[in-house]
Short mmCIF file of N, CA, C and O in Angstrom, two decimals:
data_model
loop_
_atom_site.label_atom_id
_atom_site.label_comp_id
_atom_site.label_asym_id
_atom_site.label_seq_id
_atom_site.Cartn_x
_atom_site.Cartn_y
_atom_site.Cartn_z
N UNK A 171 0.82 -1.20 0.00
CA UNK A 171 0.00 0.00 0.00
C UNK A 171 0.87 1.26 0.00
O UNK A 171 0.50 2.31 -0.53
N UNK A 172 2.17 1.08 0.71
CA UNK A 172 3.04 2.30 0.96
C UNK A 172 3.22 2.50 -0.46
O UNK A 172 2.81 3.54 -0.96
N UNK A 173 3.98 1.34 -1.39
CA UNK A 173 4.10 1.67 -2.64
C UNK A 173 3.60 2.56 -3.51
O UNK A 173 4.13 3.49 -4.12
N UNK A 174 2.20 2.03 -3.46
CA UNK A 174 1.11 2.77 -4.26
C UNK A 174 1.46 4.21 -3.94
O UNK A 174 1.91 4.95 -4.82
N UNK A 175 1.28 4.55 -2.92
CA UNK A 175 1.12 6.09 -2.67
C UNK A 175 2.19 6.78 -2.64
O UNK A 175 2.13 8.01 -2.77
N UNK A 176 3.39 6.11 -2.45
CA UNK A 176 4.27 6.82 -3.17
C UNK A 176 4.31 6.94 -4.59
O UNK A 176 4.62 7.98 -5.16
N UNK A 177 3.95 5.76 -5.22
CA UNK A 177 3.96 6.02 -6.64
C UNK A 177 2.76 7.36 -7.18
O UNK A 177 2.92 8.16 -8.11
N UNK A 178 1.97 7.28 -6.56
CA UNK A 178 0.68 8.15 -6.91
C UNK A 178 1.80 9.61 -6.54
O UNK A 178 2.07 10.48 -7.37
N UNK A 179 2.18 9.60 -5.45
CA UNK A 179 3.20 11.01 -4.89
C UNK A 179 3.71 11.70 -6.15
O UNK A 179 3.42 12.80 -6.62
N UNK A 180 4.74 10.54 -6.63
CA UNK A 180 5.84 11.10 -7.61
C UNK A 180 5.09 11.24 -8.93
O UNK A 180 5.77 11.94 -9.68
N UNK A 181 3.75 10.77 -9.59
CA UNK A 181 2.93 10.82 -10.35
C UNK A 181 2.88 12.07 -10.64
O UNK A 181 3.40 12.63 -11.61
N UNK A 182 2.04 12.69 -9.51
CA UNK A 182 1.55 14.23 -9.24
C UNK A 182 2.41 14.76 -9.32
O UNK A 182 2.46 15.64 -10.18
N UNK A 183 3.73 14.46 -8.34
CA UNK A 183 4.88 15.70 -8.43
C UNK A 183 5.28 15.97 -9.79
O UNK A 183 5.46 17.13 -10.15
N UNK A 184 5.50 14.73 -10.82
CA UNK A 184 6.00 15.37 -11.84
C UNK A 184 5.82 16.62 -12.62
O UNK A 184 6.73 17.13 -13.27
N UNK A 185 4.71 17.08 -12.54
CA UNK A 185 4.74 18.49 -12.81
C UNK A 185 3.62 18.39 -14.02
O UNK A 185 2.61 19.09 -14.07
N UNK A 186 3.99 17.41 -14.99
CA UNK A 186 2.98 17.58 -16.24
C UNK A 186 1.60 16.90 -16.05
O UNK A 186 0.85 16.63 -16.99
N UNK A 187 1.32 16.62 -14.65
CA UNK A 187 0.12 16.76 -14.15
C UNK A 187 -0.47 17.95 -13.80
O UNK A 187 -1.55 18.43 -14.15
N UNK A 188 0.30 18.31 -13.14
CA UNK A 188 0.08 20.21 -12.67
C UNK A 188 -0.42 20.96 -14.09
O UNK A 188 -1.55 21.30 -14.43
N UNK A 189 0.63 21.05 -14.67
CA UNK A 189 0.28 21.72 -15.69
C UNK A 189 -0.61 21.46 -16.63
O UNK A 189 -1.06 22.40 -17.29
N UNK A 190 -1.06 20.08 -16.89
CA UNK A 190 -2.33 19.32 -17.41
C UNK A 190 -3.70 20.51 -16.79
O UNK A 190 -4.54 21.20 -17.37
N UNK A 191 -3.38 20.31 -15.52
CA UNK A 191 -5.06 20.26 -14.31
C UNK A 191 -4.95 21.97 -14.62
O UNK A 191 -6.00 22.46 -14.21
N UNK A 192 -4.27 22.76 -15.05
CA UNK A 192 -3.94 24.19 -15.54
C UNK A 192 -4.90 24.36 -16.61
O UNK A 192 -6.06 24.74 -16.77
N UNK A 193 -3.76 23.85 -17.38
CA UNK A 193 -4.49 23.93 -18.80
C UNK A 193 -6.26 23.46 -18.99
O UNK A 193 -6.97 24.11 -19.77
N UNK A 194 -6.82 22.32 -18.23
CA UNK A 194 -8.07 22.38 -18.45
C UNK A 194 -8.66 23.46 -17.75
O UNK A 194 -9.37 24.18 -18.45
N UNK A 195 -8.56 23.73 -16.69
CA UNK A 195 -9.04 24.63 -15.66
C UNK A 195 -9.31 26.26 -16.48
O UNK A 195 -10.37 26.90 -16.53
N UNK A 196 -7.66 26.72 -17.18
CA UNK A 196 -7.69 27.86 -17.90
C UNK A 196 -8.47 27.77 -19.55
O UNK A 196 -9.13 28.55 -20.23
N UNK A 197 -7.96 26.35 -19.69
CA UNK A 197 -9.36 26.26 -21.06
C UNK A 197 -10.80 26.47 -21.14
O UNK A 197 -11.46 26.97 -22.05
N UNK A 198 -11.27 25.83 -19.67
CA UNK A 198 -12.41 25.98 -19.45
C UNK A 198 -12.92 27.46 -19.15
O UNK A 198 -14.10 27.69 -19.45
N UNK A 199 -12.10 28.56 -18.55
CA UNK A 199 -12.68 29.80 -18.36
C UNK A 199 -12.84 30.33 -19.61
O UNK A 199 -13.82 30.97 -20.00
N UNK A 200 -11.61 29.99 -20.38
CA UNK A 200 -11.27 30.91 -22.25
C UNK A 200 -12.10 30.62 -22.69
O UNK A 200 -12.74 31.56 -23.15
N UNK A 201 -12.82 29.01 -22.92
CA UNK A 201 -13.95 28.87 -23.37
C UNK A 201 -15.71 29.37 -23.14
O UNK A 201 -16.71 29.29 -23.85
N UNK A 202 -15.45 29.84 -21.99
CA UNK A 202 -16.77 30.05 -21.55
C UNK A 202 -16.80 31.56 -21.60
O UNK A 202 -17.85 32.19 -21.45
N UNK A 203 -15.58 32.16 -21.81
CA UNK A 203 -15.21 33.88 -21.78
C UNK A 203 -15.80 34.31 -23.69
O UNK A 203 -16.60 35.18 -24.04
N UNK A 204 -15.00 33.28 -24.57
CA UNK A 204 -15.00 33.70 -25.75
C UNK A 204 -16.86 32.74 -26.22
O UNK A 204 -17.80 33.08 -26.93
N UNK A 205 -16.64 31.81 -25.58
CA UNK A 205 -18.35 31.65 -26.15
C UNK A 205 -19.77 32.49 -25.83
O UNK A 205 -20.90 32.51 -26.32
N UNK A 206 -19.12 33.15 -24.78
CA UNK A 206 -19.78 34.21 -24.17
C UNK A 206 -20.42 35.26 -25.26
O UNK A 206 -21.59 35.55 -25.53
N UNK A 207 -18.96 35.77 -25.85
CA UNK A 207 -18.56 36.71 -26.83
C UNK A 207 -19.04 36.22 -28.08
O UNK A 207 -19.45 37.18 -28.73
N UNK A 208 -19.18 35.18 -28.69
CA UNK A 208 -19.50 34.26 -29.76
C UNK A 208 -21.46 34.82 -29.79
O UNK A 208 -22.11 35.56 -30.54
N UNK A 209 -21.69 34.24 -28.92
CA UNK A 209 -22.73 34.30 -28.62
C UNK A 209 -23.59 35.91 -28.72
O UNK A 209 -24.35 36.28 -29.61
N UNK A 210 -23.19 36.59 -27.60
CA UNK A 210 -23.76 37.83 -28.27
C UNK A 210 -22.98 39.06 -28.99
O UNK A 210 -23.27 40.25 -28.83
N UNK A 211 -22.31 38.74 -29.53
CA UNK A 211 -21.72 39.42 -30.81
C UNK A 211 -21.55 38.98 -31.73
O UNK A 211 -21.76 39.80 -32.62
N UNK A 212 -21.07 37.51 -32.31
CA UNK A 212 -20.45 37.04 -33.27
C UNK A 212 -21.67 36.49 -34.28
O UNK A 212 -21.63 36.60 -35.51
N UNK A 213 -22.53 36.01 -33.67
CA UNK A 213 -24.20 35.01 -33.81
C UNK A 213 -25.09 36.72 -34.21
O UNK A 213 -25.53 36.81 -35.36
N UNK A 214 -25.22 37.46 -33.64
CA UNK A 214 -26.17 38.56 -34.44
C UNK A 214 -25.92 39.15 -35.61
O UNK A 214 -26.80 39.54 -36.38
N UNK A 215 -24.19 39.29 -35.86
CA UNK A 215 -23.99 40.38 -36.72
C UNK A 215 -23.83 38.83 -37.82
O UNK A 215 -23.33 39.20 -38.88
N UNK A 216 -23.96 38.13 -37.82
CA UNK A 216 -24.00 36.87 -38.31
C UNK A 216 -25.44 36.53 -39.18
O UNK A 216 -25.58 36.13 -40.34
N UNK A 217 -26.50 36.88 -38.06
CA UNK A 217 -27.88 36.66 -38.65
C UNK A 217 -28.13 37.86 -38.92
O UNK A 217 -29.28 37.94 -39.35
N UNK A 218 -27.48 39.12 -38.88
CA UNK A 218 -28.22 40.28 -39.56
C UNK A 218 -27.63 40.03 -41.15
O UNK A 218 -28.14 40.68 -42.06
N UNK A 219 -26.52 39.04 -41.43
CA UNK A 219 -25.73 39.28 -43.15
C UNK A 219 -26.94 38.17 -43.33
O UNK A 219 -27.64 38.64 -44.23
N UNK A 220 -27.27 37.46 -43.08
CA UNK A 220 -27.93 36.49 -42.90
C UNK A 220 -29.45 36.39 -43.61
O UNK A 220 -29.89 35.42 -44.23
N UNK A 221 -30.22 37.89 -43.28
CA UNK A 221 -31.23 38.44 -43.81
C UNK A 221 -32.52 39.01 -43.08
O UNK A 221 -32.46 39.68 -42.05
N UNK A 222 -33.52 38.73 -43.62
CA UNK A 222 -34.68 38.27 -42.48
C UNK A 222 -35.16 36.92 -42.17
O UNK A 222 -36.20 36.79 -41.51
N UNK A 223 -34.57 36.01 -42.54
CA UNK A 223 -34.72 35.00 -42.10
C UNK A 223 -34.73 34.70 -40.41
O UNK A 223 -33.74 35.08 -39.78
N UNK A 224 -35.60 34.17 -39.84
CA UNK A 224 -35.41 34.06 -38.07
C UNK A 224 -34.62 33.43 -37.33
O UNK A 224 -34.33 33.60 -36.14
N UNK A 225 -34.03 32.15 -38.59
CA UNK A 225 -33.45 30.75 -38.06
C UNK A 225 -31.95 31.36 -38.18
O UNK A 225 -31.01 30.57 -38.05
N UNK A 226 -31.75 32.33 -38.35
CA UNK A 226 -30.08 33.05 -38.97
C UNK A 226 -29.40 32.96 -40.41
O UNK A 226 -29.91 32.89 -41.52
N UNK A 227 -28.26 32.98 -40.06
CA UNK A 227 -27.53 33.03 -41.51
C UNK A 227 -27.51 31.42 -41.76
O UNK A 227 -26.85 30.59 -41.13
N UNK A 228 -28.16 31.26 -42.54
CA UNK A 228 -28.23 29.82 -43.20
C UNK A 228 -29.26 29.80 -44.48
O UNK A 228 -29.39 30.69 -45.32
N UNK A 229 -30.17 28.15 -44.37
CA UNK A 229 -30.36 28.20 -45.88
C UNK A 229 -31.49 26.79 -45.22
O UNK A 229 -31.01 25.95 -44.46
N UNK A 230 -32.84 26.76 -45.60
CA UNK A 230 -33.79 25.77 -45.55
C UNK A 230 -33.62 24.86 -46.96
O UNK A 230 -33.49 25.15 -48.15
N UNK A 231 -33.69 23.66 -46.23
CA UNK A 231 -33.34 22.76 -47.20
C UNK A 231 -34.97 21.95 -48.05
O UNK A 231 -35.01 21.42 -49.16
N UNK A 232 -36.09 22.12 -47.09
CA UNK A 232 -36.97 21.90 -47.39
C UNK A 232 -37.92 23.25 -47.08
O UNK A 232 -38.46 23.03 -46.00
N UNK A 233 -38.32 24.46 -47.56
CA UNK A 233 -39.34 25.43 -47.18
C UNK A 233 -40.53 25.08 -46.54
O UNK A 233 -41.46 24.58 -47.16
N UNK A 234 -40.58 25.41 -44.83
CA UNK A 234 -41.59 25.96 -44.60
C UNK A 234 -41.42 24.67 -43.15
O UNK A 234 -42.21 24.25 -42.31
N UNK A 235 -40.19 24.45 -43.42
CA UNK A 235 -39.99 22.95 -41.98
C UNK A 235 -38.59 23.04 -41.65
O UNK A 235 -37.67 22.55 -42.29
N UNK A 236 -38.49 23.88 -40.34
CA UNK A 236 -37.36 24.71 -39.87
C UNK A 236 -36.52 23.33 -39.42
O UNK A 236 -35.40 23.59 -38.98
N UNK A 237 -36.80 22.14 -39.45
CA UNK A 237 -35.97 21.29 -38.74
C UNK A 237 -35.00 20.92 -39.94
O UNK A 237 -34.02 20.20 -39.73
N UNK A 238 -35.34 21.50 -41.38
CA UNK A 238 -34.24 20.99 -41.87
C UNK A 238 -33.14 22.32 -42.76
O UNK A 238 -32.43 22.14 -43.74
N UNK A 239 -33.34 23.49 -42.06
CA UNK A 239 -32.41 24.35 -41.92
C UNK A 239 -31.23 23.76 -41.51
O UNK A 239 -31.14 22.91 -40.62
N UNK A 240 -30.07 24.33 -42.36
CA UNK A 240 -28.43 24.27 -42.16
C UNK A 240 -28.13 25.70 -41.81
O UNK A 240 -28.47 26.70 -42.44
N UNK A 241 -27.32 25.62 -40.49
CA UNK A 241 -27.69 26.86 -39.73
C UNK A 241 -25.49 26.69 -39.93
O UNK A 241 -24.67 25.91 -39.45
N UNK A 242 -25.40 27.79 -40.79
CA UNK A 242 -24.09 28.27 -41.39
C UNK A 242 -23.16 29.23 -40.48
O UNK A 242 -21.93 29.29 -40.41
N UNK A 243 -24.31 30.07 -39.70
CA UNK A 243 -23.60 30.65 -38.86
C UNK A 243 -23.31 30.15 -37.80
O UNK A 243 -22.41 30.83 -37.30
N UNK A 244 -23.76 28.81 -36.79
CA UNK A 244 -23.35 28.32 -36.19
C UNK A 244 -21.92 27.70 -36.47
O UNK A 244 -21.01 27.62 -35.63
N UNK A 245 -21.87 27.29 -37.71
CA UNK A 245 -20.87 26.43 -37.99
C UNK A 245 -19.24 28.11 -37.71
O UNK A 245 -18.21 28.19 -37.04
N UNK A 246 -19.85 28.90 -38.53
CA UNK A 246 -18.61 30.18 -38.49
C UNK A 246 -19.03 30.42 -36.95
O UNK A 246 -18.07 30.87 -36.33
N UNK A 247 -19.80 30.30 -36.43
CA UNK A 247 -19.05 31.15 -34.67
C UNK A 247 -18.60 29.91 -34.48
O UNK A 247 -17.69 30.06 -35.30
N UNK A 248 -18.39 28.48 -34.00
CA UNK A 248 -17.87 27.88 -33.79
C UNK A 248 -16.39 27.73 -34.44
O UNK A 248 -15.45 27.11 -33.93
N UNK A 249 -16.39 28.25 -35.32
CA UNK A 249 -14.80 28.73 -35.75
C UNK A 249 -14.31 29.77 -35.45
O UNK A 249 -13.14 29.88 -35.09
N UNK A 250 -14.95 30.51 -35.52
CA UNK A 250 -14.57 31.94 -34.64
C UNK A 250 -14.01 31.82 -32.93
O UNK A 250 -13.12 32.34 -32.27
N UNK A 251 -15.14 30.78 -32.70
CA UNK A 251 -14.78 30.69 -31.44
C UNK A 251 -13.55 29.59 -31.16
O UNK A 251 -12.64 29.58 -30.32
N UNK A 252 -13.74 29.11 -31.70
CA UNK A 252 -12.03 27.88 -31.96
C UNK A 252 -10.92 29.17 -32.21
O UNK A 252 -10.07 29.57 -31.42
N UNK A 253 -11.14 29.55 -33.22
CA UNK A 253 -9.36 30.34 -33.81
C UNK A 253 -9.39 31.44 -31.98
O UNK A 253 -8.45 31.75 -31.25
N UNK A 254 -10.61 31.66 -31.84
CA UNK A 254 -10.03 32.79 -30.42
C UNK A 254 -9.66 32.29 -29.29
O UNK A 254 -9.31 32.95 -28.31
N UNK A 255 -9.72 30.69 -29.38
CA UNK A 255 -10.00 30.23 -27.76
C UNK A 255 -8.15 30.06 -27.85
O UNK A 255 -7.33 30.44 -27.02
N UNK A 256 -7.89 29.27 -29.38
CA UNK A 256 -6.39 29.03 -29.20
C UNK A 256 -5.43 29.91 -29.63
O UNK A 256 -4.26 29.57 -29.48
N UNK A 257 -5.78 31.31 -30.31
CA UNK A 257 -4.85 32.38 -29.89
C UNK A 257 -4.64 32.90 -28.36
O UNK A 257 -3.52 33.23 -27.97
N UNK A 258 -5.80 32.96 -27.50
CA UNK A 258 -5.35 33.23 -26.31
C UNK A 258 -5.05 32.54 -25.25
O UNK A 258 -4.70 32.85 -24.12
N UNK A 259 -5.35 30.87 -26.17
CA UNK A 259 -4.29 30.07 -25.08
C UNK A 259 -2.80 30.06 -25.24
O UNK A 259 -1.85 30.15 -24.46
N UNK A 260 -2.91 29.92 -26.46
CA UNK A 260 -1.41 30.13 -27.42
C UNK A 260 -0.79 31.33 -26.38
O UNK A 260 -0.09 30.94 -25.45
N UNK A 261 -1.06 32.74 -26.54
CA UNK A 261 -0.10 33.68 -26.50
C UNK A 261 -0.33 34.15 -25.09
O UNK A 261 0.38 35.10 -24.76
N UNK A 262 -1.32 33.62 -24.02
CA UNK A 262 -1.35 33.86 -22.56
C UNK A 262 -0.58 32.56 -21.68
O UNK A 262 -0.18 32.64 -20.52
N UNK A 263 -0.50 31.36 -22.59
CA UNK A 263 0.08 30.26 -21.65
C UNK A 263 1.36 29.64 -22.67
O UNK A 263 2.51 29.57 -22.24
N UNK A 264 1.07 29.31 -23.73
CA UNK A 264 2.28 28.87 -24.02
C UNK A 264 3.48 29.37 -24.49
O UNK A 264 4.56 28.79 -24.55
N UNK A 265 3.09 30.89 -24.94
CA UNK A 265 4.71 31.65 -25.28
C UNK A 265 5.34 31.86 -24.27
O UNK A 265 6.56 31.78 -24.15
N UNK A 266 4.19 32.30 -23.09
CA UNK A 266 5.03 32.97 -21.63
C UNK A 266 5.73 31.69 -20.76
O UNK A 266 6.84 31.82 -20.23
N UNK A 267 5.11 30.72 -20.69
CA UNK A 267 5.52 29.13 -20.35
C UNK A 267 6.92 29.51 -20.89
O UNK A 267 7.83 30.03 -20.26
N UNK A 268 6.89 28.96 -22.86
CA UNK A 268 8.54 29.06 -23.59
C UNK A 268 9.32 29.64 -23.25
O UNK A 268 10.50 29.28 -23.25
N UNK A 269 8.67 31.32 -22.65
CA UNK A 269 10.25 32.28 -22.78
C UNK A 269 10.78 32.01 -20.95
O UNK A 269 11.90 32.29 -20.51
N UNK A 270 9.31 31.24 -19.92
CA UNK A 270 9.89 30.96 -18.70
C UNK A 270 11.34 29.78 -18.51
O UNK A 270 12.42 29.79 -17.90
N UNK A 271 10.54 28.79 -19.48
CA UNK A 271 11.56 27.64 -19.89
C UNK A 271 12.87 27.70 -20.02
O UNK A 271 13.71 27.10 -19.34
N UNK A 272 13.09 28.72 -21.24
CA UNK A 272 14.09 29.26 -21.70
C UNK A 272 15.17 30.18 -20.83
O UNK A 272 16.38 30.28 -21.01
N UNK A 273 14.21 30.90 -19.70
CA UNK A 273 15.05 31.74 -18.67
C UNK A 273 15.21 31.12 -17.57
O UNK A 273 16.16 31.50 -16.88
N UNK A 274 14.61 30.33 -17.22
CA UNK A 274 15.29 29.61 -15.71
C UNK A 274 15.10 28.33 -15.74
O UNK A 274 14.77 27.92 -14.63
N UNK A 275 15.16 27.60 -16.44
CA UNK A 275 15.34 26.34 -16.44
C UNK A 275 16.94 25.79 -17.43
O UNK A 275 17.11 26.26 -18.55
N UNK A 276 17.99 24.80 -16.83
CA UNK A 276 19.02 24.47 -16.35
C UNK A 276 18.82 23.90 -18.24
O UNK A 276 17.75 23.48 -18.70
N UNK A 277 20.24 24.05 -19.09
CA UNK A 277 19.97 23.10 -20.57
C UNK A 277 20.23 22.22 -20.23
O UNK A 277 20.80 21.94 -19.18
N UNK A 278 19.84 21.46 -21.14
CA UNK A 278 20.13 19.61 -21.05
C UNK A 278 21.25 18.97 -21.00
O UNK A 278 21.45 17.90 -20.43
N UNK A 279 22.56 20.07 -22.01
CA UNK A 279 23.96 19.53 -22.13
C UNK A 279 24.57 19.13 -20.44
O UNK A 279 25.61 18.47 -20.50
N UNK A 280 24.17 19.37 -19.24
CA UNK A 280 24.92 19.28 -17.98
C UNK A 280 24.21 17.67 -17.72
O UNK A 280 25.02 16.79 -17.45
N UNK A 281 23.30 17.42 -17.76
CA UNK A 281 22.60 15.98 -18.15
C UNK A 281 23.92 15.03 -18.29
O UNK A 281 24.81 15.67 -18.85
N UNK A 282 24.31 13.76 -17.98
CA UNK A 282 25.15 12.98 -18.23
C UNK A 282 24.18 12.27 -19.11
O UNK A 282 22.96 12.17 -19.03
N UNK A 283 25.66 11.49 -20.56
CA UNK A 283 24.79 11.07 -20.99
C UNK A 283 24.07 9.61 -20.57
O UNK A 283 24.19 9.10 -19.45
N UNK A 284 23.35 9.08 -21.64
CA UNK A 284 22.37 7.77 -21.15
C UNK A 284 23.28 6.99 -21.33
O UNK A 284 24.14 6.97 -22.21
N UNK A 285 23.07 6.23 -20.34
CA UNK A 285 23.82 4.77 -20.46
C UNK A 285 24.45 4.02 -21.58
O UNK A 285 25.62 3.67 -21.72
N UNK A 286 23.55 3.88 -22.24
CA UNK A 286 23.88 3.21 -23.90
C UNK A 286 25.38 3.94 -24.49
O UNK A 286 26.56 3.60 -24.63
N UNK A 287 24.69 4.91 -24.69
CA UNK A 287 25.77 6.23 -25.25
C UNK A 287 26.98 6.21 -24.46
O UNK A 287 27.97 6.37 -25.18
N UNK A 288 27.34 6.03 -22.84
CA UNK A 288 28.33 6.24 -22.60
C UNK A 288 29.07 4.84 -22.61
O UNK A 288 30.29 4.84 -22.46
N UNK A 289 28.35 3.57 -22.79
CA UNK A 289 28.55 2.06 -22.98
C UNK A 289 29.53 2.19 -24.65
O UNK A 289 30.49 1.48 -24.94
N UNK A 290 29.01 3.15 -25.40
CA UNK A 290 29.35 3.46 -26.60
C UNK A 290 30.61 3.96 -26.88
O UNK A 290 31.47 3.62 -27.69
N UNK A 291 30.51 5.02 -25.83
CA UNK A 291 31.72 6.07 -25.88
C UNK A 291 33.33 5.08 -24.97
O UNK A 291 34.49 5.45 -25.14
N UNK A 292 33.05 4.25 -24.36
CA UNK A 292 33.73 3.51 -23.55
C UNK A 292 34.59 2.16 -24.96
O UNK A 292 35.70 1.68 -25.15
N UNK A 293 33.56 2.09 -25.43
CA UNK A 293 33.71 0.57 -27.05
C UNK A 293 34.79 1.63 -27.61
O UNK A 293 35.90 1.20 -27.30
N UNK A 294 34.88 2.61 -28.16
CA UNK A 294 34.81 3.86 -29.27
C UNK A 294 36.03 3.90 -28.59
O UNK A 294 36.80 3.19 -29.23
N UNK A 295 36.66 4.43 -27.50
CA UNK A 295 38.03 4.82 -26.69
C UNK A 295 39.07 3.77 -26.55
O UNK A 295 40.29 3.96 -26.48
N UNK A 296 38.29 2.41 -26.50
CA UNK A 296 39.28 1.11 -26.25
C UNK A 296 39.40 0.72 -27.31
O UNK A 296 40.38 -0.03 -27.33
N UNK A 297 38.64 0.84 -28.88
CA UNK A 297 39.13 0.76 -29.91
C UNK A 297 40.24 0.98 -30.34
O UNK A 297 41.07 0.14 -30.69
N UNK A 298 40.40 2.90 -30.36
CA UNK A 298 41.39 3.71 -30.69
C UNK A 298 42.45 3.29 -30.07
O UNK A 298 43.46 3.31 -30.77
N UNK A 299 42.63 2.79 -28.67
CA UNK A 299 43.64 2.59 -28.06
C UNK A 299 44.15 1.52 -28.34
O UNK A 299 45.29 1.32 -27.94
N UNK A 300 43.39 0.42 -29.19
CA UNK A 300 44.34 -0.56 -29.58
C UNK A 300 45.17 -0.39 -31.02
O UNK A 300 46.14 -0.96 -31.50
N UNK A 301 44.29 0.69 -31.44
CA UNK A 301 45.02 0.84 -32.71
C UNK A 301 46.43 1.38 -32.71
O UNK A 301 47.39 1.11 -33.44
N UNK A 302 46.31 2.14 -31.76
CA UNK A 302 47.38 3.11 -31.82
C UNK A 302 48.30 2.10 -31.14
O UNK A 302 47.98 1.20 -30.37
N UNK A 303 49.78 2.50 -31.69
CA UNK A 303 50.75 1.49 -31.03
C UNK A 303 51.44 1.90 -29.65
O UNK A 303 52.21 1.12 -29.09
#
């Protein structure tokens, strides 16, 4: 049982859990901020190009039986609302994340290398040394 919960410990600690439980948490506000916005801005000026039609910017596929309207502007705010949700996840979490990365976190070259590689580099040295007289 101790096992487990240590394993569950170092799970969590790794960090790209953290930052997982982030990212949904901050997706979920962006989404509900910009569908917000979708909704009463993007959807009217949408059904005013749209016409007088009531059902919005779209197109009845059978006249006079609204259930088989293709509703066009749903489909564009839902893109609208996609391209906005991931520009401002993009440029509020992941550039500022990159340039954090980049400034205080340690490069990889101080890393020893992996095992294999230095099993490699060890073959590679006792080679040369037999060659040479």
């Amino acid at each position: 049982m101790a096992g487990m919960v240590a394993g569950f410990k170092e799970f969590v600690m790794r960090g790209n859990v953290i930052d997982l439980a982030v990212a949904v948490v901050m997706g979920t506000a962006v989404t509900a901020l910009v569908t917000s916005f979708t909704n009463a801005v993007i959807e009217p000026l949408l059904a005013a190009v749209g016409g007088s039609d009531s059902l919005g910017f779209g197109f009845t596929i059978v006249s006079g039986n609204p259930a088989t309207f293709v509703n066009i502007g749903a489909v564009i705010s839902a893109l609208i609302n996609f391209v906005i949700i991931a520009a401002v996840l993009y440029f509020l979490l992941v550039v500022p994340m990159n340039k954090f990365r980049e400034r205080y976190m340690k490069p990889a070259d101080d890393a020893p290398p992996p095992e294999d590689v230095a099993l490699l580099r060890e073959i590679r040295d006792e080679l040369r040394a037999r060659r040479e007289p």
